[in-house]
mmCIF file of C-alpha atoms in Angstrom:
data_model
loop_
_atom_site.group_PDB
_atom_site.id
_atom_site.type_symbol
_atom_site.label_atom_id
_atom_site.label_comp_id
_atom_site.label_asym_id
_atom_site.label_seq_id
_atom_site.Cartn_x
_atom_site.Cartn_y
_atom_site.Cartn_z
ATOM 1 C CA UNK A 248 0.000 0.000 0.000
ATOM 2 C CA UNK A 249 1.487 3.432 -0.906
ATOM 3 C CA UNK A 250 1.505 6.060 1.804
ATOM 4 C CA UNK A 251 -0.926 8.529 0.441
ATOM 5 C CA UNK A 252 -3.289 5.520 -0.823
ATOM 6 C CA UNK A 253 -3.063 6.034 -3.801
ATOM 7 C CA UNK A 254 -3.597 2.029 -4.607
ATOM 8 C CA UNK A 255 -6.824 1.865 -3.175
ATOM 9 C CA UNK A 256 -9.479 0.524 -5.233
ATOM 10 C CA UNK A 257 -11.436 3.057 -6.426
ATOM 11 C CA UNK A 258 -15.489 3.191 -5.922
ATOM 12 C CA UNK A 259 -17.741 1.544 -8.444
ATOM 13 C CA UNK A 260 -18.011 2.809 -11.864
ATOM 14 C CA UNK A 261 -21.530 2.815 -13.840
ATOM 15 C CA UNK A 262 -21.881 2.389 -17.448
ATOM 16 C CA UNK A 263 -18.996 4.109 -18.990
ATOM 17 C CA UNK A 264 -16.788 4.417 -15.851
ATOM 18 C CA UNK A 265 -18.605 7.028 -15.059
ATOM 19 C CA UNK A 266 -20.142 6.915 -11.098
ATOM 20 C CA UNK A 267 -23.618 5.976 -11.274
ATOM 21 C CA UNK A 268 -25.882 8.310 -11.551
ATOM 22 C CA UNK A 269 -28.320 9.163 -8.791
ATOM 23 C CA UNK A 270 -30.705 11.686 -10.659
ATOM 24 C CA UNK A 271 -32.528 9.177 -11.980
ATOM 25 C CA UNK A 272 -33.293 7.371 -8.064
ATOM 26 C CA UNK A 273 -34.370 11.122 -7.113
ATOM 27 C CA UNK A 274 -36.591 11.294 -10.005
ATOM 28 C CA UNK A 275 -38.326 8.265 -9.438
ATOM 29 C CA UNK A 276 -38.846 8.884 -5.728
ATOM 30 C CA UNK A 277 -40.086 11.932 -6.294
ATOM 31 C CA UNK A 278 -42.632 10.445 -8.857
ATOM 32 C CA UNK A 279 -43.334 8.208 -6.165
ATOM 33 C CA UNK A 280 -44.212 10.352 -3.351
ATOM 34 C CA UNK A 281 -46.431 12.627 -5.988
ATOM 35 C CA UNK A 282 -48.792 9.288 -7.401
ATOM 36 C CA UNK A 283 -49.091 8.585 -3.360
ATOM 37 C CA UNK A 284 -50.258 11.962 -2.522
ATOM 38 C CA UNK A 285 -53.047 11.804 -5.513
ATOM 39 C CA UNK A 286 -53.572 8.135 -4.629
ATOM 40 C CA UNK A 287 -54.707 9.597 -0.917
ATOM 41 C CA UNK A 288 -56.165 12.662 -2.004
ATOM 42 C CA UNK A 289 -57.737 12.871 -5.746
ATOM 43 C CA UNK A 290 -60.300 9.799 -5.003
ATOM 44 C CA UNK A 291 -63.699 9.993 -5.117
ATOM 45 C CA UNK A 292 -64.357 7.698 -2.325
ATOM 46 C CA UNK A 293 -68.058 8.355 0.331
ATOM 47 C CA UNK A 294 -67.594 8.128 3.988
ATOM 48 C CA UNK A 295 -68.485 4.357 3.672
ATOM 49 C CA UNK A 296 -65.351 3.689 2.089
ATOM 50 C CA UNK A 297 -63.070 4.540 5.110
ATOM 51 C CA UNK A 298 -62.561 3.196 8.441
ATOM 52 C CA UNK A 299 -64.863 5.422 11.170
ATOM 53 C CA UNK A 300 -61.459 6.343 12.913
ATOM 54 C CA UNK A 301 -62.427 5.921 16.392
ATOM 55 C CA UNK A 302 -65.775 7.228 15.695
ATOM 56 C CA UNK A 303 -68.965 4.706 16.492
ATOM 57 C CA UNK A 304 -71.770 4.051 13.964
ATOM 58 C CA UNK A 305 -73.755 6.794 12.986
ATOM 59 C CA UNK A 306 -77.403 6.785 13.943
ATOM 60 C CA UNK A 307 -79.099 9.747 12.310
ATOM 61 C CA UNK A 308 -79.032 11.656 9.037
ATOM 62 C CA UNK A 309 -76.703 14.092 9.808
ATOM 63 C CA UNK A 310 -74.026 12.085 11.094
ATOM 64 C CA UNK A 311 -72.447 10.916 7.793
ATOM 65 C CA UNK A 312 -71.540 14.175 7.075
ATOM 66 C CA UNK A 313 -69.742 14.907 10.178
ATOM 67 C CA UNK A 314 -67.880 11.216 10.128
ATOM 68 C CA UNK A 315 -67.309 12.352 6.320
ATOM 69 C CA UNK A 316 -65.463 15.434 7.372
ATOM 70 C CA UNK A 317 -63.372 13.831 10.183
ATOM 71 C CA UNK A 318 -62.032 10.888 7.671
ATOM 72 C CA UNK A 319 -61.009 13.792 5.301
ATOM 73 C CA UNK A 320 -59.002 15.459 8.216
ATOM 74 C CA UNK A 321 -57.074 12.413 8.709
ATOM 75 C CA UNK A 322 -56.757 11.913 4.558
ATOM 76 C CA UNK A 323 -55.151 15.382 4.499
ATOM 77 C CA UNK A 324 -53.210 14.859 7.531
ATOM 78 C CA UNK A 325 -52.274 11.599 6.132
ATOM 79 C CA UNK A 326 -51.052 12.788 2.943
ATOM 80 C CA UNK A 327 -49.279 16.038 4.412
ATOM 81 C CA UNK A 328 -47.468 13.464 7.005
ATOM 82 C CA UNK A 329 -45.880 11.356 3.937
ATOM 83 C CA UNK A 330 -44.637 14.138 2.112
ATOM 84 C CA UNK A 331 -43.080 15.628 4.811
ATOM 85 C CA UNK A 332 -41.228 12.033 5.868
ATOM 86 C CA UNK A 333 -40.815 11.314 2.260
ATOM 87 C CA UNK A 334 -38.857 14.477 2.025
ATOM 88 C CA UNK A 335 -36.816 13.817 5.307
ATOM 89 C CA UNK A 336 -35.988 10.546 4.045
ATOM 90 C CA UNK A 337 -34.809 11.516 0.705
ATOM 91 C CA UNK A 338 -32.515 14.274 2.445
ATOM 92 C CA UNK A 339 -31.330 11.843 4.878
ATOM 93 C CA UNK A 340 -30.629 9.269 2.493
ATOM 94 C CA UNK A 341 -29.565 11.247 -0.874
ATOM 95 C CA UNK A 342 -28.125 14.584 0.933
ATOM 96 C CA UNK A 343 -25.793 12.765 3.612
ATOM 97 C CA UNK A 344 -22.021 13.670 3.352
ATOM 98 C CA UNK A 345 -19.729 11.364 1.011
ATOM 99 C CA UNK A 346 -17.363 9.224 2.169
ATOM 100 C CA UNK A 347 -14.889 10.786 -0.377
ATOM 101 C CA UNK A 348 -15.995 14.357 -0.378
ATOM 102 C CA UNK A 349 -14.457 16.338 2.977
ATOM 103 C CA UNK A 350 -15.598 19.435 1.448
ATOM 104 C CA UNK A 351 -19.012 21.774 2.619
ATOM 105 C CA UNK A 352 -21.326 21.324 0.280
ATOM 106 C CA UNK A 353 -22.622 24.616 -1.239
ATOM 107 C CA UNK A 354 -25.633 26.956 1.131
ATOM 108 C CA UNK A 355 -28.111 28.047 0.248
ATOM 109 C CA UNK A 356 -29.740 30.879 1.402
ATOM 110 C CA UNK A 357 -32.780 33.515 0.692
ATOM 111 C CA UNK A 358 -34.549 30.786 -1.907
ATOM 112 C CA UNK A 359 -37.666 32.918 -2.856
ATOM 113 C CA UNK A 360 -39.518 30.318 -4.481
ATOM 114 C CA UNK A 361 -38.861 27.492 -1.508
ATOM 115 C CA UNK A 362 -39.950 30.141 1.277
ATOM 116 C CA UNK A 363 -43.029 31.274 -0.998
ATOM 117 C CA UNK A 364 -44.121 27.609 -1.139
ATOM 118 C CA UNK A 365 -43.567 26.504 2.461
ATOM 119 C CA UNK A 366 -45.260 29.919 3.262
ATOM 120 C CA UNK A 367 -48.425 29.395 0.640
ATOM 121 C CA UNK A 368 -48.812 25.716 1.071
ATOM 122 C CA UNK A 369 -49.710 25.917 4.873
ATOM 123 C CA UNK A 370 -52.034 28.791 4.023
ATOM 124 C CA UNK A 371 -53.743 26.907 1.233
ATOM 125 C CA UNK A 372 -54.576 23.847 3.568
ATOM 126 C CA UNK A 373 -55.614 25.764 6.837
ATOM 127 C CA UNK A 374 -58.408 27.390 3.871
ATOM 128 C CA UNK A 375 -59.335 24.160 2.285
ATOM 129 C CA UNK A 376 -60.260 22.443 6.021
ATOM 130 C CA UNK A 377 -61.686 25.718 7.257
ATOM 131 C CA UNK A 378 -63.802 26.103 3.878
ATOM 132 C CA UNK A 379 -65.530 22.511 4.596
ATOM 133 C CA UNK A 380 -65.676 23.084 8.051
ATOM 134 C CA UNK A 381 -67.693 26.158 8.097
ATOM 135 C CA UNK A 382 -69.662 24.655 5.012
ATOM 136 C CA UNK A 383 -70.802 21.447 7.077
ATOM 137 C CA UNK A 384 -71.409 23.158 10.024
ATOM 138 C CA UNK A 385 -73.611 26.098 8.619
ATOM 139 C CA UNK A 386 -75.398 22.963 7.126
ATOM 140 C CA UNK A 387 -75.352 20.550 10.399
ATOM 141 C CA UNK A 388 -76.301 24.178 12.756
ATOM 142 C CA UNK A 389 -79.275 24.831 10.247
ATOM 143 C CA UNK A 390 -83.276 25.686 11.460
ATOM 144 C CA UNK A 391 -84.776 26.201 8.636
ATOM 145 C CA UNK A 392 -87.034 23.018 8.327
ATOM 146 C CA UNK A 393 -89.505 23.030 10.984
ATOM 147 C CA UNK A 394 -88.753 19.784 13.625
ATOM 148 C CA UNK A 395 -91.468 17.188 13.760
ATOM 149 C CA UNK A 396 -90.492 17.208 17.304
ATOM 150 C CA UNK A 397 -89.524 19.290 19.672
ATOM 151 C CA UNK A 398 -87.516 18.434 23.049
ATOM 152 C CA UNK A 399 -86.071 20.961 25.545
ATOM 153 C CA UNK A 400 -83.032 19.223 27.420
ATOM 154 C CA UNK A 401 -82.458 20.706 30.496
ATOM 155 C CA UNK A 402 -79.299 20.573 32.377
ATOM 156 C CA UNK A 403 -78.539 20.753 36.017
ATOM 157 C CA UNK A 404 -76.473 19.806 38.725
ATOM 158 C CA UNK A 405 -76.241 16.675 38.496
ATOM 159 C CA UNK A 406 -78.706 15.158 35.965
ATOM 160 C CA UNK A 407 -80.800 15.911 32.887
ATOM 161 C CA UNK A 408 -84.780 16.768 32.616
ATOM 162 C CA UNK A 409 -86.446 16.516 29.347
ATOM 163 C CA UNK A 410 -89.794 18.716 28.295
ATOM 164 C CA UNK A 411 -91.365 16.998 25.500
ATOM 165 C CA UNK A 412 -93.187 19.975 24.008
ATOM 166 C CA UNK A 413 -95.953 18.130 22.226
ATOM 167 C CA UNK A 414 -99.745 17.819 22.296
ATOM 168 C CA UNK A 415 -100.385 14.988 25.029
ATOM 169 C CA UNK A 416 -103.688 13.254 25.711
ATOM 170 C CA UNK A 417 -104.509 14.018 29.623
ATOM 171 C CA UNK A 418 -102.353 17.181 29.405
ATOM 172 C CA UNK A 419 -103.227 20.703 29.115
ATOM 173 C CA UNK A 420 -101.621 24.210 28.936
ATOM 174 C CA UNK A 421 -100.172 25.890 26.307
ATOM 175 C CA UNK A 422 -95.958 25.803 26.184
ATOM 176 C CA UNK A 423 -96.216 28.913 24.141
ATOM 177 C CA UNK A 424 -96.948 30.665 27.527
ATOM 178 C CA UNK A 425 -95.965 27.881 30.276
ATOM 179 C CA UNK A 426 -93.768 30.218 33.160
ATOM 180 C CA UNK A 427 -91.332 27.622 33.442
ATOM 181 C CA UNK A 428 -90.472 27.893 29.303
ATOM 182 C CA UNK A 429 -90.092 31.221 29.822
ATOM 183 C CA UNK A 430 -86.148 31.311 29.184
ATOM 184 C CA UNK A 431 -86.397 30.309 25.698
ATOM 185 C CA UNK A 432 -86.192 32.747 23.571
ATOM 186 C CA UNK A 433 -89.233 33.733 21.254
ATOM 187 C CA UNK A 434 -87.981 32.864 18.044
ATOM 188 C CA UNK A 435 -88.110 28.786 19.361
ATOM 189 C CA UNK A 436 -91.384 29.486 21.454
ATOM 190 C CA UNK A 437 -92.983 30.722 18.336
ATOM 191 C CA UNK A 438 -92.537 27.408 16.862
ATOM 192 C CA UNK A 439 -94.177 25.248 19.804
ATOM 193 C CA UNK A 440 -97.366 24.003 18.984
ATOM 194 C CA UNK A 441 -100.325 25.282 19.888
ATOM 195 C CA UNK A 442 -101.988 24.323 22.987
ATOM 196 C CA UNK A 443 -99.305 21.742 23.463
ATOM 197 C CA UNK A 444 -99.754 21.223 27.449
ATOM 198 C CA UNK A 445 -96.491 18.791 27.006
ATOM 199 C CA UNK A 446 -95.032 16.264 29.438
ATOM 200 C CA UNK A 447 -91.923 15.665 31.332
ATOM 201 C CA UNK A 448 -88.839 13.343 32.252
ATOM 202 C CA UNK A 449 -86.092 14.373 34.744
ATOM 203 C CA UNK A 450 -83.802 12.163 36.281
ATOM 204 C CA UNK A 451 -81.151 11.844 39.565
ATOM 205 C CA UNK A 452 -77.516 10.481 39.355
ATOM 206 C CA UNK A 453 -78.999 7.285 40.224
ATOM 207 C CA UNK A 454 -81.627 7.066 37.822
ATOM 208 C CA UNK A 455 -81.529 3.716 35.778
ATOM 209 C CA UNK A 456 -83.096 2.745 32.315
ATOM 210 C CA UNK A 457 -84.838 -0.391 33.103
ATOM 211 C CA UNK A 458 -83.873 -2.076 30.350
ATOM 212 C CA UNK A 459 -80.486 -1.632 30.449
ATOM 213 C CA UNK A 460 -79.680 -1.368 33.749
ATOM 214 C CA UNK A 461 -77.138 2.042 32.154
ATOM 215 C CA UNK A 462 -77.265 4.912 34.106
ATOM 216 C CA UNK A 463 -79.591 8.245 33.885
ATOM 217 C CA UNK A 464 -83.090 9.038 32.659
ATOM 218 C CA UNK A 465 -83.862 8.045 29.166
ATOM 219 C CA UNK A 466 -85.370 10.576 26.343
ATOM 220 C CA UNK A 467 -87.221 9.166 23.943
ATOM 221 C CA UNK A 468 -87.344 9.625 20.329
ATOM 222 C CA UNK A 469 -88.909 8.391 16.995
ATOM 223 C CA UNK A 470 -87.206 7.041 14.000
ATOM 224 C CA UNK A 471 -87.313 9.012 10.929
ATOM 225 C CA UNK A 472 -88.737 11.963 12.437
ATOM 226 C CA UNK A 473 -86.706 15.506 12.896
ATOM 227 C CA UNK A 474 -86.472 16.526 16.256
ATOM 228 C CA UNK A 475 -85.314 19.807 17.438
ATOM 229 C CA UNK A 476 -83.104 20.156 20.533
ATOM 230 C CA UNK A 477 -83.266 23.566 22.591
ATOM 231 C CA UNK A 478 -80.820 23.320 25.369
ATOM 232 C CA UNK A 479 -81.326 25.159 28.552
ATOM 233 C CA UNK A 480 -79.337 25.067 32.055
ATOM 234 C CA UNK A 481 -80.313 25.976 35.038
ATOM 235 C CA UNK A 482 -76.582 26.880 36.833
ATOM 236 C CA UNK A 483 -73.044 26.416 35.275
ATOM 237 C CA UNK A 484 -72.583 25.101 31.533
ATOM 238 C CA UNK A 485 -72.983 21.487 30.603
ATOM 239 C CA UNK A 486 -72.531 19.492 26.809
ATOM 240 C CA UNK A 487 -75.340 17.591 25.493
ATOM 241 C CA UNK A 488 -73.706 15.064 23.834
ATOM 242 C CA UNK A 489 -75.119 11.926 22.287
ATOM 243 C CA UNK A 490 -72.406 9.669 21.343
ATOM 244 C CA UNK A 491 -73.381 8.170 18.245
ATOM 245 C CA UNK A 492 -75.233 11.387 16.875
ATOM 246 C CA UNK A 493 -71.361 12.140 16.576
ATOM 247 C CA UNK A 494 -73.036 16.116 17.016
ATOM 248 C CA UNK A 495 -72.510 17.659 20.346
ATOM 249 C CA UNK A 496 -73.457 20.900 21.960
ATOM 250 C CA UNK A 497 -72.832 23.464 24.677
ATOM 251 C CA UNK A 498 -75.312 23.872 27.541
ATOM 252 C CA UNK A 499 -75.413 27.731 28.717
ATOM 253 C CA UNK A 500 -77.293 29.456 31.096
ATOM 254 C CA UNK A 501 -78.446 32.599 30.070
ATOM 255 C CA UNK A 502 -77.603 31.588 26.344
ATOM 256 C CA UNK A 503 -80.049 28.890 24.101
ATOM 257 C CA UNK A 504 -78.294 26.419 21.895
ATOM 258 C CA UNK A 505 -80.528 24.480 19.483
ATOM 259 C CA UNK A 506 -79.857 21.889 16.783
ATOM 260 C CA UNK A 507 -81.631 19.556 14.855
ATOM 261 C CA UNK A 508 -81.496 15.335 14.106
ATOM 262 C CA UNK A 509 -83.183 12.795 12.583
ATOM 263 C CA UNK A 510 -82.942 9.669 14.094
ATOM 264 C CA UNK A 511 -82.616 6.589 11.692
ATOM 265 C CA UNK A 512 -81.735 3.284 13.687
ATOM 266 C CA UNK A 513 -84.386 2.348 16.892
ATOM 267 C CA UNK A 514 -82.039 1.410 19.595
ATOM 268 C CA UNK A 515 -80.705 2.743 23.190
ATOM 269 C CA UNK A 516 -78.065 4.764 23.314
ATOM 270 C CA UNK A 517 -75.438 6.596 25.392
ATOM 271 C CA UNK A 518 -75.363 10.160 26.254
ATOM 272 C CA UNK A 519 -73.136 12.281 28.714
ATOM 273 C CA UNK A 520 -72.058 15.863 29.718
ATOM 274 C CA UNK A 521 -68.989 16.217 27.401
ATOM 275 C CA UNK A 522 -68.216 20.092 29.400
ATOM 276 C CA UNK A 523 -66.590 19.817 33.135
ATOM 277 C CA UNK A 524 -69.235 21.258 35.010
ATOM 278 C CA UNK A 525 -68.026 20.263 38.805
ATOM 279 C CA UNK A 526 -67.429 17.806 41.087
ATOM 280 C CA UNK A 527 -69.683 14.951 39.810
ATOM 281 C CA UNK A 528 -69.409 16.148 36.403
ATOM 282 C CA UNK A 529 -68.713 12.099 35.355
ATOM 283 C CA UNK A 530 -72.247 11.082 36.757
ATOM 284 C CA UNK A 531 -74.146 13.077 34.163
ATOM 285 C CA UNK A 532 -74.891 10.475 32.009
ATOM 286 C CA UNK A 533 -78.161 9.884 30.299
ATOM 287 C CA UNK A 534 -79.896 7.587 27.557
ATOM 288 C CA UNK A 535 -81.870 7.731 24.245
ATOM 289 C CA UNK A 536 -84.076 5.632 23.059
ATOM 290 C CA UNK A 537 -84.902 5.913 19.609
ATOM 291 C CA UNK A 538 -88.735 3.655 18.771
ATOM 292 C CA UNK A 539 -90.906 3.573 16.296
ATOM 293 C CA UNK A 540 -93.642 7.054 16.119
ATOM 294 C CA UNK A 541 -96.880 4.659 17.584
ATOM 295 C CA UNK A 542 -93.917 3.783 20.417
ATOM 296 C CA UNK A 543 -92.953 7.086 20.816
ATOM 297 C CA UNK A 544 -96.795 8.615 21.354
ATOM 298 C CA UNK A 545 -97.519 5.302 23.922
ATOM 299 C CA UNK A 546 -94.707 6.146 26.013
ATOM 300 C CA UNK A 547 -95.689 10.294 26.052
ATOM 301 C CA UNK A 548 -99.212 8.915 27.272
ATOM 302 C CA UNK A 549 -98.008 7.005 29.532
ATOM 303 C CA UNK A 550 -96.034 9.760 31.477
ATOM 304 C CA UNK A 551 -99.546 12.150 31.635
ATOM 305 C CA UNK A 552 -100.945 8.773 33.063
ATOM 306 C CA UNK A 553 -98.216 8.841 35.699
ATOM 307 C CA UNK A 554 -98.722 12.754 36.448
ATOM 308 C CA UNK A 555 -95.834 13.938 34.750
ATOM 309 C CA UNK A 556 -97.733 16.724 32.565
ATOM 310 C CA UNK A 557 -96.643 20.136 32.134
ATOM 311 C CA UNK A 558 -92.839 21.505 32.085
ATOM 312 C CA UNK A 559 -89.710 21.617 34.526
ATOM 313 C CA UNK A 560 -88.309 24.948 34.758
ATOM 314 C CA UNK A 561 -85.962 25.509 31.867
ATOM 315 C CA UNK A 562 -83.359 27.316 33.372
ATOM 316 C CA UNK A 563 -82.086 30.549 33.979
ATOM 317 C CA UNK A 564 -83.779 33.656 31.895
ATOM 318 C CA UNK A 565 -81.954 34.818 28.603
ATOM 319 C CA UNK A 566 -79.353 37.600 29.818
ATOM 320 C CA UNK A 567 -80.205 41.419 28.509
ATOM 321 C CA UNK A 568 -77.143 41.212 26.245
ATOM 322 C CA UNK A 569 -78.183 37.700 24.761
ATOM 323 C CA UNK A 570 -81.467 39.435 23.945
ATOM 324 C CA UNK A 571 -79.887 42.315 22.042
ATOM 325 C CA UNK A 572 -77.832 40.568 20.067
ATOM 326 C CA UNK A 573 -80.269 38.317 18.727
ATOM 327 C CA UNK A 574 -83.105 41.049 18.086
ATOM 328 C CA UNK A 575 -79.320 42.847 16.133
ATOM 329 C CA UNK A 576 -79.215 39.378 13.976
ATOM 330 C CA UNK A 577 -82.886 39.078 13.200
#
């Protein structure tokens, strides 16, 4: 062996005795990465076609849409997370030092077009999830169609009460001026029907659906009809949230929340407070049981046959500046 090493073998030639080329590996990991990314992205697959990610069957009309947009957050996330390793792995494994170059490789430095695009790119996603965000839920917050029925969920330390606003045989009074409603704003009252005297559920921590055994009172529902929530609370703020309605919504006193569902598969389901609300915020747990319509009238005369006509107090009264702002939006 000569001193300086000259001798040494020298590295592997290509075609030529040239070294091989690695432009064309670049290329086609580049062409790679770019069919995965429209692979992930440019199909024109329904919710159906996707794992639920986490999220349990959906059990209204309404739900597809928000299962829809939560499998294309994790599509985009998906295909922003393999570019980004894609790229770190093709820097680690085509940018790493030579074993026969000692030398600094060139720097770069104020590359307009790279900071434009990792400035732009960010931008353009953040729009595109905000655009279908506000788009489904404008659609999913919508009042327009008038509810078939119409439940006020009341919440309260440490249970839920349900006023089923509804025409009852062996109930009378009119919700539309009932003294307990009287913290829902107008614009819902308006709505009530007429002369609908209504009945009542309310239930304790300990409260027990006899069927189940699961705990907290049980609201019923009926399949295929739209029902309208208006959420009242009578203290601090709670969550109505009904698990596989995948659609959840604040509680506030002083402040009515409303949204609309249609149920579409009878069954019994969960429901909890999803907002910390105090010390045995864990035991507000409910059911819903969604029945046929001729199921869902029995059961409403059977609570007027038990005595449980008229309306729990809703809550506390809409605040002055609650008022005000809606009579500004109207």
């Amino acid at each position: 062996m000569s001193p300086n090493g000259s001798d040494l073998p020298l590295r592997p030639k290509g075609v030529g005795g040239t070294p091989k080329p690695r432009r064309a590996t670049r290329r086609k990991l580049l062409q790679a990465l770019t069919a995965g990314l429209v692979l992930a992205t440019a199909t024109g697959c329904t919710y159906k076609d996707f794992p639920r990610l986490g999220m349990p069957t959906p059990t209204t009309e309404e739900a597809p849409r928000i299962l829809s947009l939560w499998q294309g957050s994790w599509a985009a996330a998906l295909a922003t997370g393999v570019l980004v390793w894609g790229l770190i792995l093709w820097s680690a494994m085509f940018h790493r030092r030579s074993r026969t170059k000692v030398e600094v490789p060139p720097q770069t430095r104020y590359n307009m077009p790279i900071e434009a695009l990792y400035t732009v790119v960010p931008i353009i996603i953040v729009s595109v999830l905000f655009y279908f965000t506000a788009r489904d839920e404008s659609k999913l917050l919508s009042l327009e169609k008038k509810p078939d029925v119409t439940v006020n969920v009341v919440g309260f330390q440490w249970s839920w009460g349900f006023n089923y606003i509804e025409k009852v045989p062996g109930s009378t009074g009119d919700a539309k001026k009932d003294p307990n409603l009287a913290a829902i704003p107008t614009r819902f009252v308006d709505q009530f029907p007429a002369n609908a005297g209504g009945v009542y559920e309310v239930g304790t921590p300990g409260t027990r659906n006899p069927q189940t055994g699961n705990p907290g009172p049980t609201l019923w529902l009926p399949k295929g009809k739209t029902v309208r929530f208006v959420l009242t609370s009578r203290d601090v703020i709670h969550d109505f949230w009904v698990v596989p309605f995948l659609m959840k919504q604040d509680v506030i006193p002083g402040h009515t929340n409303a949204f609309q569902v249609t149920p579409n598969k009878e069954g019994t389901f969960m429901g909890k407070c999803a907002e910390l609300c105090g010390v045995d915020h864990s035991r507000m747990l409910f059911n819903v049981k969604v029945v046929s319509p001729e199921r869902y009238e029995q059961h409403l005369k059977d609570l007027a046959k038990k005595g449980q006509t008229g309306y729990i107090p809703a809550g506390i009264a809409q605040t002055s500046h609650e008022k005000n702002r809606e009579t500004n939006n109207l």
